[in-house]
XYZ file of C-alpha atoms in Angstrom:
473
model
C 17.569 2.986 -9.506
C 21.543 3.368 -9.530
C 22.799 2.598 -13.396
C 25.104 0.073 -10.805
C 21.592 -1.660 -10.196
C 21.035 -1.495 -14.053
C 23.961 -2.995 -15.405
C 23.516 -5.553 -13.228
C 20.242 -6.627 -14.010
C 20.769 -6.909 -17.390
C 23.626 -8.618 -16.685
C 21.834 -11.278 -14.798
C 18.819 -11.445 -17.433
C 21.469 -11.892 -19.842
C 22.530 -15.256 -17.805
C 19.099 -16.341 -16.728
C 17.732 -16.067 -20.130
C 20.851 -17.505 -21.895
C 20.199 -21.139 -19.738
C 18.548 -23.507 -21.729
C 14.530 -23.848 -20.079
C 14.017 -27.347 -20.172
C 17.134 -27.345 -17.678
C 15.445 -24.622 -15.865
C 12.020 -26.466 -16.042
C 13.656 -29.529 -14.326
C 16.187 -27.974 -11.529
C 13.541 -25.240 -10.166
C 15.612 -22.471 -11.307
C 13.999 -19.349 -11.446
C 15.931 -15.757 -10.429
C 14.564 -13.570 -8.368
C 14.133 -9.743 -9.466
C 16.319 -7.599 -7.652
C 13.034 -5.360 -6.386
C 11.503 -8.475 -4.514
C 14.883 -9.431 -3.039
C 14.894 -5.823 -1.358
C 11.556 -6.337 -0.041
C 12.339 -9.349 1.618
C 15.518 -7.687 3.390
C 13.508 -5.227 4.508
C 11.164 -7.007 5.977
C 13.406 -8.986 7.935
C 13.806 -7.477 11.553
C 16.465 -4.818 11.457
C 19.316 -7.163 11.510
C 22.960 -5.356 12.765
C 24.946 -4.207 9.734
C 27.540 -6.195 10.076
C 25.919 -9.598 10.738
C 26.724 -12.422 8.096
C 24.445 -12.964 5.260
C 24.193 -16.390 3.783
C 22.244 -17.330 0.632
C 23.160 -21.276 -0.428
C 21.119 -21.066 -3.581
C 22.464 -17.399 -5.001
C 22.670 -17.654 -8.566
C 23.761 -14.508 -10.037
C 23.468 -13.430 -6.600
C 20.296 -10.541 -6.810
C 19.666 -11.296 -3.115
C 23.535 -10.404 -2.516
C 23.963 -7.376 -4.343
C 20.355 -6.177 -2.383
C 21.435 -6.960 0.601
C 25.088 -4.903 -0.054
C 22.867 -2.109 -1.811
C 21.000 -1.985 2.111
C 24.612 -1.928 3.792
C 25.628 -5.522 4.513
C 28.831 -6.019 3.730
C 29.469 -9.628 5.227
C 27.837 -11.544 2.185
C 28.631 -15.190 1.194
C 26.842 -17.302 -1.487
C 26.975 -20.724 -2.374
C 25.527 -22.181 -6.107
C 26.187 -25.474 -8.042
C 26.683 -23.264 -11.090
C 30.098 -22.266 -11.305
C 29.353 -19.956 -14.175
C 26.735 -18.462 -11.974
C 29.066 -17.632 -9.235
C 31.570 -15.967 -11.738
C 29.618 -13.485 -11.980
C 28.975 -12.717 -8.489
C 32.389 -12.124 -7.803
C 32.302 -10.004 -11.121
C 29.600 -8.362 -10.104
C 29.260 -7.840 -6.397
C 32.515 -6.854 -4.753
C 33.636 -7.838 -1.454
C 31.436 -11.001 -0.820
C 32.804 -14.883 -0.724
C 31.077 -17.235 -3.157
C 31.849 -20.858 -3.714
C 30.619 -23.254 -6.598
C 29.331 -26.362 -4.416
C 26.183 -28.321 -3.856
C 24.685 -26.514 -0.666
C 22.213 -29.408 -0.196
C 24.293 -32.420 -0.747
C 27.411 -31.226 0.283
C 28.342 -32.451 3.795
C 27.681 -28.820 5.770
C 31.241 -29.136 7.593
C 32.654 -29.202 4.184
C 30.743 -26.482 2.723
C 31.605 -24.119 5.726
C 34.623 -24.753 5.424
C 35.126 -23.754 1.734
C 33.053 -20.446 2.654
C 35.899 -19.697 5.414
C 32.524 -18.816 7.632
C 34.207 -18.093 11.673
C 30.729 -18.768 12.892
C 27.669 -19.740 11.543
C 25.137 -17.234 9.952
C 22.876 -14.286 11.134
C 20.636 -14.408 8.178
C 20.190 -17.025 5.528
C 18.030 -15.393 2.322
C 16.896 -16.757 -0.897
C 14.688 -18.643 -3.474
C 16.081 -22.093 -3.279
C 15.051 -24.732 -6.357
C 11.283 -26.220 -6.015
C 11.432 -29.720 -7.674
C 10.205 -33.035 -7.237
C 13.253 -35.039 -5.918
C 12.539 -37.903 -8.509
C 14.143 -39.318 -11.599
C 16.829 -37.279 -12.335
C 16.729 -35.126 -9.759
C 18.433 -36.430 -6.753
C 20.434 -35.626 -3.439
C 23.842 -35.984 -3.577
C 23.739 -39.873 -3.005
C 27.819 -39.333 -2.531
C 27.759 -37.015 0.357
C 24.590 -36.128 1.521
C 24.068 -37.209 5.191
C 21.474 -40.399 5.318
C 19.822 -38.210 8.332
C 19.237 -35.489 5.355
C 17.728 -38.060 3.288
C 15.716 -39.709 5.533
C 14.272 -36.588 7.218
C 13.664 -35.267 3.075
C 11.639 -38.467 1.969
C 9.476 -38.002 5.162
C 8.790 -34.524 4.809
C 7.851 -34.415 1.337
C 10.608 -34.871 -1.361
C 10.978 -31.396 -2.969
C 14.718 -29.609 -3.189
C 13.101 -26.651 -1.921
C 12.654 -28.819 1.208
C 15.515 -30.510 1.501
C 17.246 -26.764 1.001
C 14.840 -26.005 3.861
C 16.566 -28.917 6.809
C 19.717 -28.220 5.642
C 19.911 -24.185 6.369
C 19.469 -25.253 9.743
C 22.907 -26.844 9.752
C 24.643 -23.135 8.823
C 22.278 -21.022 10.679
C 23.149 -19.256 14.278
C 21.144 -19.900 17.625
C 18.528 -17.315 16.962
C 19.177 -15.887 13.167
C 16.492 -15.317 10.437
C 16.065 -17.684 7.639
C 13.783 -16.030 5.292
C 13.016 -18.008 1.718
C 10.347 -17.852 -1.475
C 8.726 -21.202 -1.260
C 5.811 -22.746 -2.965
C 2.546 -21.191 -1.097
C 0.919 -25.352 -0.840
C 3.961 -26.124 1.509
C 1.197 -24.385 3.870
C -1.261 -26.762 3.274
C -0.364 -29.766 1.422
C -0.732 -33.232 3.158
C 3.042 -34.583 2.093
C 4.719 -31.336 3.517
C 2.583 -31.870 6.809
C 5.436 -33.711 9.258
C 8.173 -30.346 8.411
C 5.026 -27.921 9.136
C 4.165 -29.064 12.758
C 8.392 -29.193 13.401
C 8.347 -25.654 12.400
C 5.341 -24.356 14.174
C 6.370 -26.354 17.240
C 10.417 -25.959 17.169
C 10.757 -22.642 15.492
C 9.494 -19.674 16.204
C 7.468 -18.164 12.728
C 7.881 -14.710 12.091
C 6.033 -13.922 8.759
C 4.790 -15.336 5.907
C 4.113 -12.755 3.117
C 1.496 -14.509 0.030
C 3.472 -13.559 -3.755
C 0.603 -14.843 -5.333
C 1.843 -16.257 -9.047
C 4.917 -14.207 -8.641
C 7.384 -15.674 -10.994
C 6.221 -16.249 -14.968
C 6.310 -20.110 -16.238
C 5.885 -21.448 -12.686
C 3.469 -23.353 -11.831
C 1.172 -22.524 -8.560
C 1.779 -19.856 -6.340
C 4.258 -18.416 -4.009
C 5.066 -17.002 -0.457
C 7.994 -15.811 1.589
C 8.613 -17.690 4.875
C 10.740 -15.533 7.786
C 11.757 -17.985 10.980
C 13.539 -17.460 13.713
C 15.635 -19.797 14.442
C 15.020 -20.456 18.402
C 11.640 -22.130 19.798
C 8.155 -20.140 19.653
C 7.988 -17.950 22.469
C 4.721 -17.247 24.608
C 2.456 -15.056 22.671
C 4.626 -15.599 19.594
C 1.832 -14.183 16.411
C 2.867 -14.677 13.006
C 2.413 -11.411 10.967
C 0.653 -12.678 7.905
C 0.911 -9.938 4.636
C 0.651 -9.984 1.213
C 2.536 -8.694 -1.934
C -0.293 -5.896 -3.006
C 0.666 -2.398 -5.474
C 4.489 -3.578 -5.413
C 4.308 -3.863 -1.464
C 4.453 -6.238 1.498
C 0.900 -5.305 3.153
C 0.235 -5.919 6.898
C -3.108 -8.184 6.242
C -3.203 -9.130 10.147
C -1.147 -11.225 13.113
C -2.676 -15.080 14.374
C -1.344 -16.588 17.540
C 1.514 -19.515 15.958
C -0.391 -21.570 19.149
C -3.281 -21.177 16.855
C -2.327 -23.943 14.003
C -0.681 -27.552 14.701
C -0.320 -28.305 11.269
C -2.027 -26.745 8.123
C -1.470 -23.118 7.881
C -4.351 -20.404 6.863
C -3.630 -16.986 5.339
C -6.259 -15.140 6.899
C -6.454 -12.016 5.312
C -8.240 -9.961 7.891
C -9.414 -9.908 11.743
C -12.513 -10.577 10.320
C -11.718 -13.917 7.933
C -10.510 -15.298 11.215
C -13.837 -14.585 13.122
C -15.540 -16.206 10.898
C -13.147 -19.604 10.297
C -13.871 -19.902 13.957
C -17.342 -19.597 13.439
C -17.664 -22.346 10.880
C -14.865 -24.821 12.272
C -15.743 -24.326 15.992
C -18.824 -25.808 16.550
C -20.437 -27.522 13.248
C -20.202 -30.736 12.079
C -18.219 -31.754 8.855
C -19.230 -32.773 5.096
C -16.487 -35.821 6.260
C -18.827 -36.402 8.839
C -21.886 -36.866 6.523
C -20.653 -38.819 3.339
C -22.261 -42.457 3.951
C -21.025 -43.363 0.350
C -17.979 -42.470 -1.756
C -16.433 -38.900 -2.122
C -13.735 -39.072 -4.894
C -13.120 -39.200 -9.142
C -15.236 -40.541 -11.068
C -13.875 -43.687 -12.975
C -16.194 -44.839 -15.798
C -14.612 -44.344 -19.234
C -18.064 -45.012 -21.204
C -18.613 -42.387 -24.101
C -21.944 -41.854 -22.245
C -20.379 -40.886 -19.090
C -20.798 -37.110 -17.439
C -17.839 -35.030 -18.113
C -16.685 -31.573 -16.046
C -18.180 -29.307 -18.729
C -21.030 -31.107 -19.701
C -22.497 -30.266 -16.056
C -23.551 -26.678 -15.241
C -25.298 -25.454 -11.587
C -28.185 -27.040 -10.853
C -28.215 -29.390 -14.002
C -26.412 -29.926 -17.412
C -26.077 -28.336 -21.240
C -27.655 -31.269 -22.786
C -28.368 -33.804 -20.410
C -32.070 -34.194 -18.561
C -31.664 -34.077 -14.817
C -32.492 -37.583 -13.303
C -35.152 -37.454 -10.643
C -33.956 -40.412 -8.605
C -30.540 -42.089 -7.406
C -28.222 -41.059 -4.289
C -25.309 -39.156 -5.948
C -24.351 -35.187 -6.522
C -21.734 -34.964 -9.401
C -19.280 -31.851 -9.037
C -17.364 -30.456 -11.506
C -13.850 -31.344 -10.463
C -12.133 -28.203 -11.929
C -12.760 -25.270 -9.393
C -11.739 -21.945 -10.199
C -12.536 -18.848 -7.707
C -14.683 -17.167 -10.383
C -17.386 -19.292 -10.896
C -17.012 -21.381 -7.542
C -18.736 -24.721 -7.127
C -20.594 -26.274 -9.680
C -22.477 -29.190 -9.389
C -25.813 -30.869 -10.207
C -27.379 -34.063 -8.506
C -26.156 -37.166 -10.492
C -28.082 -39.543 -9.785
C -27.504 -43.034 -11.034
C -25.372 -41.545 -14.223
C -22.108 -42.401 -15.008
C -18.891 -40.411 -14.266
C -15.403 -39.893 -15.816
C -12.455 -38.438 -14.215
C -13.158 -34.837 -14.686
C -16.054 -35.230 -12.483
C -16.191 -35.356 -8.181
C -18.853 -37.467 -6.762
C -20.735 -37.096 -3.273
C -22.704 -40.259 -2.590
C -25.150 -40.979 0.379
C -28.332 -42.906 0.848
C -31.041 -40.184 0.654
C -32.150 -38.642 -2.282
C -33.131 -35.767 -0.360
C -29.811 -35.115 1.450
C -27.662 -34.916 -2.161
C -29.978 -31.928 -3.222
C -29.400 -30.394 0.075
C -26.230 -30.880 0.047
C -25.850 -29.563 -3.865
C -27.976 -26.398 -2.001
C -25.074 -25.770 0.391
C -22.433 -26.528 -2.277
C -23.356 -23.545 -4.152
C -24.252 -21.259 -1.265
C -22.201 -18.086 -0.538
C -20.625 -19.244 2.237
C -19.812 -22.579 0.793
C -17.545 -21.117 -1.942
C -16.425 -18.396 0.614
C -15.143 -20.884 2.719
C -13.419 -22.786 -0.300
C -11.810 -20.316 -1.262
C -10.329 -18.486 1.925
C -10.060 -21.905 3.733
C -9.230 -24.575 2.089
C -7.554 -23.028 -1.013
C -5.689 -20.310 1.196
C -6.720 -17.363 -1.024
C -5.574 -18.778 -4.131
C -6.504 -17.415 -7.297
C -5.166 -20.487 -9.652
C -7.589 -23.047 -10.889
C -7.783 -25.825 -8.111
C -9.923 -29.228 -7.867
C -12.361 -30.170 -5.941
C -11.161 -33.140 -4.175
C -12.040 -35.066 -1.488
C -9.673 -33.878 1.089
C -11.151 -30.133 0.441
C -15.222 -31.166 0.454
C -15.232 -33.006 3.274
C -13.872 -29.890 5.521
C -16.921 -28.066 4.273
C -18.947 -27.416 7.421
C -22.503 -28.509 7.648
C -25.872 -26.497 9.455
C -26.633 -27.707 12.771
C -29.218 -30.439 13.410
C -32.250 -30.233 15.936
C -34.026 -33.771 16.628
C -31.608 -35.423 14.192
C -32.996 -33.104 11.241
C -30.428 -30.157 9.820
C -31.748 -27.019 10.277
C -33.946 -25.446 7.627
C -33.704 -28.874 5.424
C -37.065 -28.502 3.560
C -36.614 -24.620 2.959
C -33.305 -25.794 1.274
C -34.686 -28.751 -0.700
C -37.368 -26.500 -1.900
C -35.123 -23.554 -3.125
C -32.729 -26.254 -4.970
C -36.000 -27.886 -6.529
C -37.124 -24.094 -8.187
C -33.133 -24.006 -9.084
C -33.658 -27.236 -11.274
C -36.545 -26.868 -12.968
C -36.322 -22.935 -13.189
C -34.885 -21.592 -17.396
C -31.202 -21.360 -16.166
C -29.649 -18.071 -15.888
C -32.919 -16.265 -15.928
C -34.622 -13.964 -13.561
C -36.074 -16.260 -11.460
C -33.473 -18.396 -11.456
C -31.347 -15.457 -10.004
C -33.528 -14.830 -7.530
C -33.993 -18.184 -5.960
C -29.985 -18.099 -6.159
C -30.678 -15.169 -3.203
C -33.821 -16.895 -1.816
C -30.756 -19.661 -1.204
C -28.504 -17.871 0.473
C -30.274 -16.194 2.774
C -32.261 -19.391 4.038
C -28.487 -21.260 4.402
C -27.314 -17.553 6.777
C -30.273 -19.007 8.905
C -29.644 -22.369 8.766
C -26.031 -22.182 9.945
C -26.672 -19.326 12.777
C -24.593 -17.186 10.838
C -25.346 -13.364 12.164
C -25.994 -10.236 9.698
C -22.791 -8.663 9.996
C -21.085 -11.899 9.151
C -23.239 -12.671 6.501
C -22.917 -9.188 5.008
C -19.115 -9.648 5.502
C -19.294 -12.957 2.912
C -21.474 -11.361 0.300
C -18.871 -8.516 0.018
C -16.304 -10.644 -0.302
C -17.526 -13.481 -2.430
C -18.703 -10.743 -4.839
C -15.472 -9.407 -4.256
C -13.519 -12.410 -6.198
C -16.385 -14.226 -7.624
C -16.814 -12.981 -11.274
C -19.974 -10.863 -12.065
C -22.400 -13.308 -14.334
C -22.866 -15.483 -11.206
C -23.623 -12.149 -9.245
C -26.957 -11.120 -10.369
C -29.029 -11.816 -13.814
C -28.155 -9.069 -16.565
């Protein structure tokens, strides 16, 4: 590291940590280190040397003076902090930065205070992620109604607004590559901007950050586009940030996904998803009853940590009713955990899965804590992310379900059985350990799922899943 490269990051830590956090908190402002910035130029495709280098959301400009540290020379940046942009043209030479509201701003007018000749080759950065709400608005002065109307349809964030408008200063063809929140991949309100994307634009990588940046909340990921329409055969190179690296984890076909986006980590994650998604039938498609919260606020009601697998602390298990409580806090370490519920109350901290038959809940609550139940969770409907998440609804019912023969699902009294010992056996204890693997290997069978596969998921499962739900000590 050049002691040019050191006086500048302490003069930008200086600035970052000098604004006040609450204002940070509220505008999504969070710098990115100078180290990460020069990963993401490198992973960019080999862009000429000369070609114009755009980030509208620069702050002290770290992205800039890494992109000039790689040889680009033709650097502009744009920030509504004017203080912020003093010291870019302090502290990178040569570049053109303007104070100005990049996402409000009418574009014409912002291009034309950059002096830009022609629109942009690359546009690079870690634009604000913030609820447009309250105080935080769109320029209601300038912003084009187009901008706002396409923003409040496509999920109300800065970070996506920033998103549309980059469009508007971005050449036929250039690279956009931004960090961006990691649930924009999944997350229901971002879905109508995801499907323009994967049909319009043509997705180069997306590299998983994990919880990259300290005092933000969820995870991150870097998004490269193209800016021209998929091509045929276009694949999406999907990596992740591992031992201060962007690591190759494996390519999927863009034709693959219409809307929600997986991180499959391997060649064999996405044998398997196809597996389980291609020809089984869906938890949505079970669930007779209700699948949600819990609502009671009685003092007597079930909370989230009064319920352990298979039963509770201090509760007695009911024996009849048509209801499988789940504890709505789900974290990758001890996966699922849920106990039939019978005709007990529930509060808010508590998922219930209702239908009519007694004996479907407890095979159901089998499946729930299977293996391959939290496998799939994890990998395919939390995308691999190692934050606490819920158990809602819109996850559960994805959950893929054994096939049936003669209207019965396969291996249903084996199951019932197993989850029967798992009740009544002293939790935690040998036995109880050993039914947990009598379990799993009855729900391999019941779903078809072969022995390299099923080796595959116990490897990784015990991979992430912490060791006290592995086997009894």
């Amino acid at each position: 590291m050049t002691m040019t490269q050191d006086l500048f990051k302490v003069a930008s830590n200086e600035y970052e940590l000098s604004l006040n956090g609450a204002y940070k908190q509220e505008n999504g402002i969070f710098y990115t280190d100078i180290s990460l910035a020069e990963k993401i130029i490198n992973n960019l495709p080999k862009p000429e040397k000369t070609a114009v280098i755009l980030d509208p959301c620069c702050g002290t400009g770290n992205f800039l003076f890494a992109a000039k540290k790689h040889g680009y020379n033709n650097i502009y940046g744009i920030d509504v902090d004017r203080s912020a942009i003093e010291l870019c043209k302090k502290n990178i030479s040569g570049g053109i930065y303007i104070a100005a509201d990049f996402i409000g701003q009418l574009s014409e007018k912002t291009i034309k205070e950059l002096k830009l000749q022609n629109k942009a080759d690359v546009i690079i950065g870690n634009p604000p992620y913030v609820p447009i709400s309250g105080n935080v608005t769109l320029n209601t002065t300038e912003a084009d109604d187009w901008l706002k109307r396409k923003v409040d349809s496509a999920g109300k964030n800065l970070f996506i607004a920033a998103l549309i408008r980059s469009f508007d200063f971005l050449k036929e063809g250039g690279l956009l590559s931004y960090i961006i929140p990691k649930n924009f991949l999944h997350v229901s309100s971002y879905s109508a901007l995801r499907q323009t994307l994967l049909r319009e634009k043509q997705i180069l990588s997306i590299v998983d950050l994990g919880a990259c940046f300290k005092n933000v909340r969820g995870e991150q990921i870097v998004l490269t586009i193209k800016n021209s329409p998929p091509v045929k055969g276009s694949k999406i190179n999907i990596k992740k940030l591992s031992n201060n690296r962007f690591v190759k984890m494996t390519l999927i076909p863009q034709c693959f996904y219409s809307d929600e986006i997986l991180l499959f980590n391997c060649n064999e994650d996405y044998a398997v998803y196809n597996t389980l998604t291609s020809s089984y039938s869906k938890l949505n498609d079970l669930a007779n009853g209700y699948v949600g919260r819990g609502k009671s606020t009685s003092a007597n009601s079930v909370s989230g940590k009064e319920l352990r697998k298979f039963g509770y602390k201090e509760r007695a298990l009911p024996q009849s009713g048509s209801r499988i409580f789940i504890q709505n806090i789900y974290s990758t370490e001890s996966g699922i955990i849920a106990a039939f519920g019978g005709a007990l109350e529930a509060s808010q901290t508590i998922t219930i899965f209702t239908d009519g038959d007694e004996k479907m809940c407890r095979y159901v609550l089998g499946i729930l804590h299977s293996r391959l139940c939290n496998f799939f969770l994890y990998k395919y409907c939390y995308n691999y992310s190692r934050l606490t998440m819920h158990t809602d609804a819109k996850y559960l019912k994805k959950i893929p379900l054994p096939p049936q023969k003669d209207g019965f699902f396969n291996n249903f009294d084996e199951i019932l059985s197993v989850v029967t010992l798992l009740e009544n056996d002293a939790y935690m204890s040998k036995s109880w350990f050993d039914n947990i693997e009598k379990l799993n290997k009855i729900i391999y069978e019941a779903y078809g799922i072969i022995d390299k596969q099923a080796e595959y998921i116990d490897a990784e499962t015990q991979r992430f899943q912490s060791k006290r739900w592995i086997k009894y000590e």
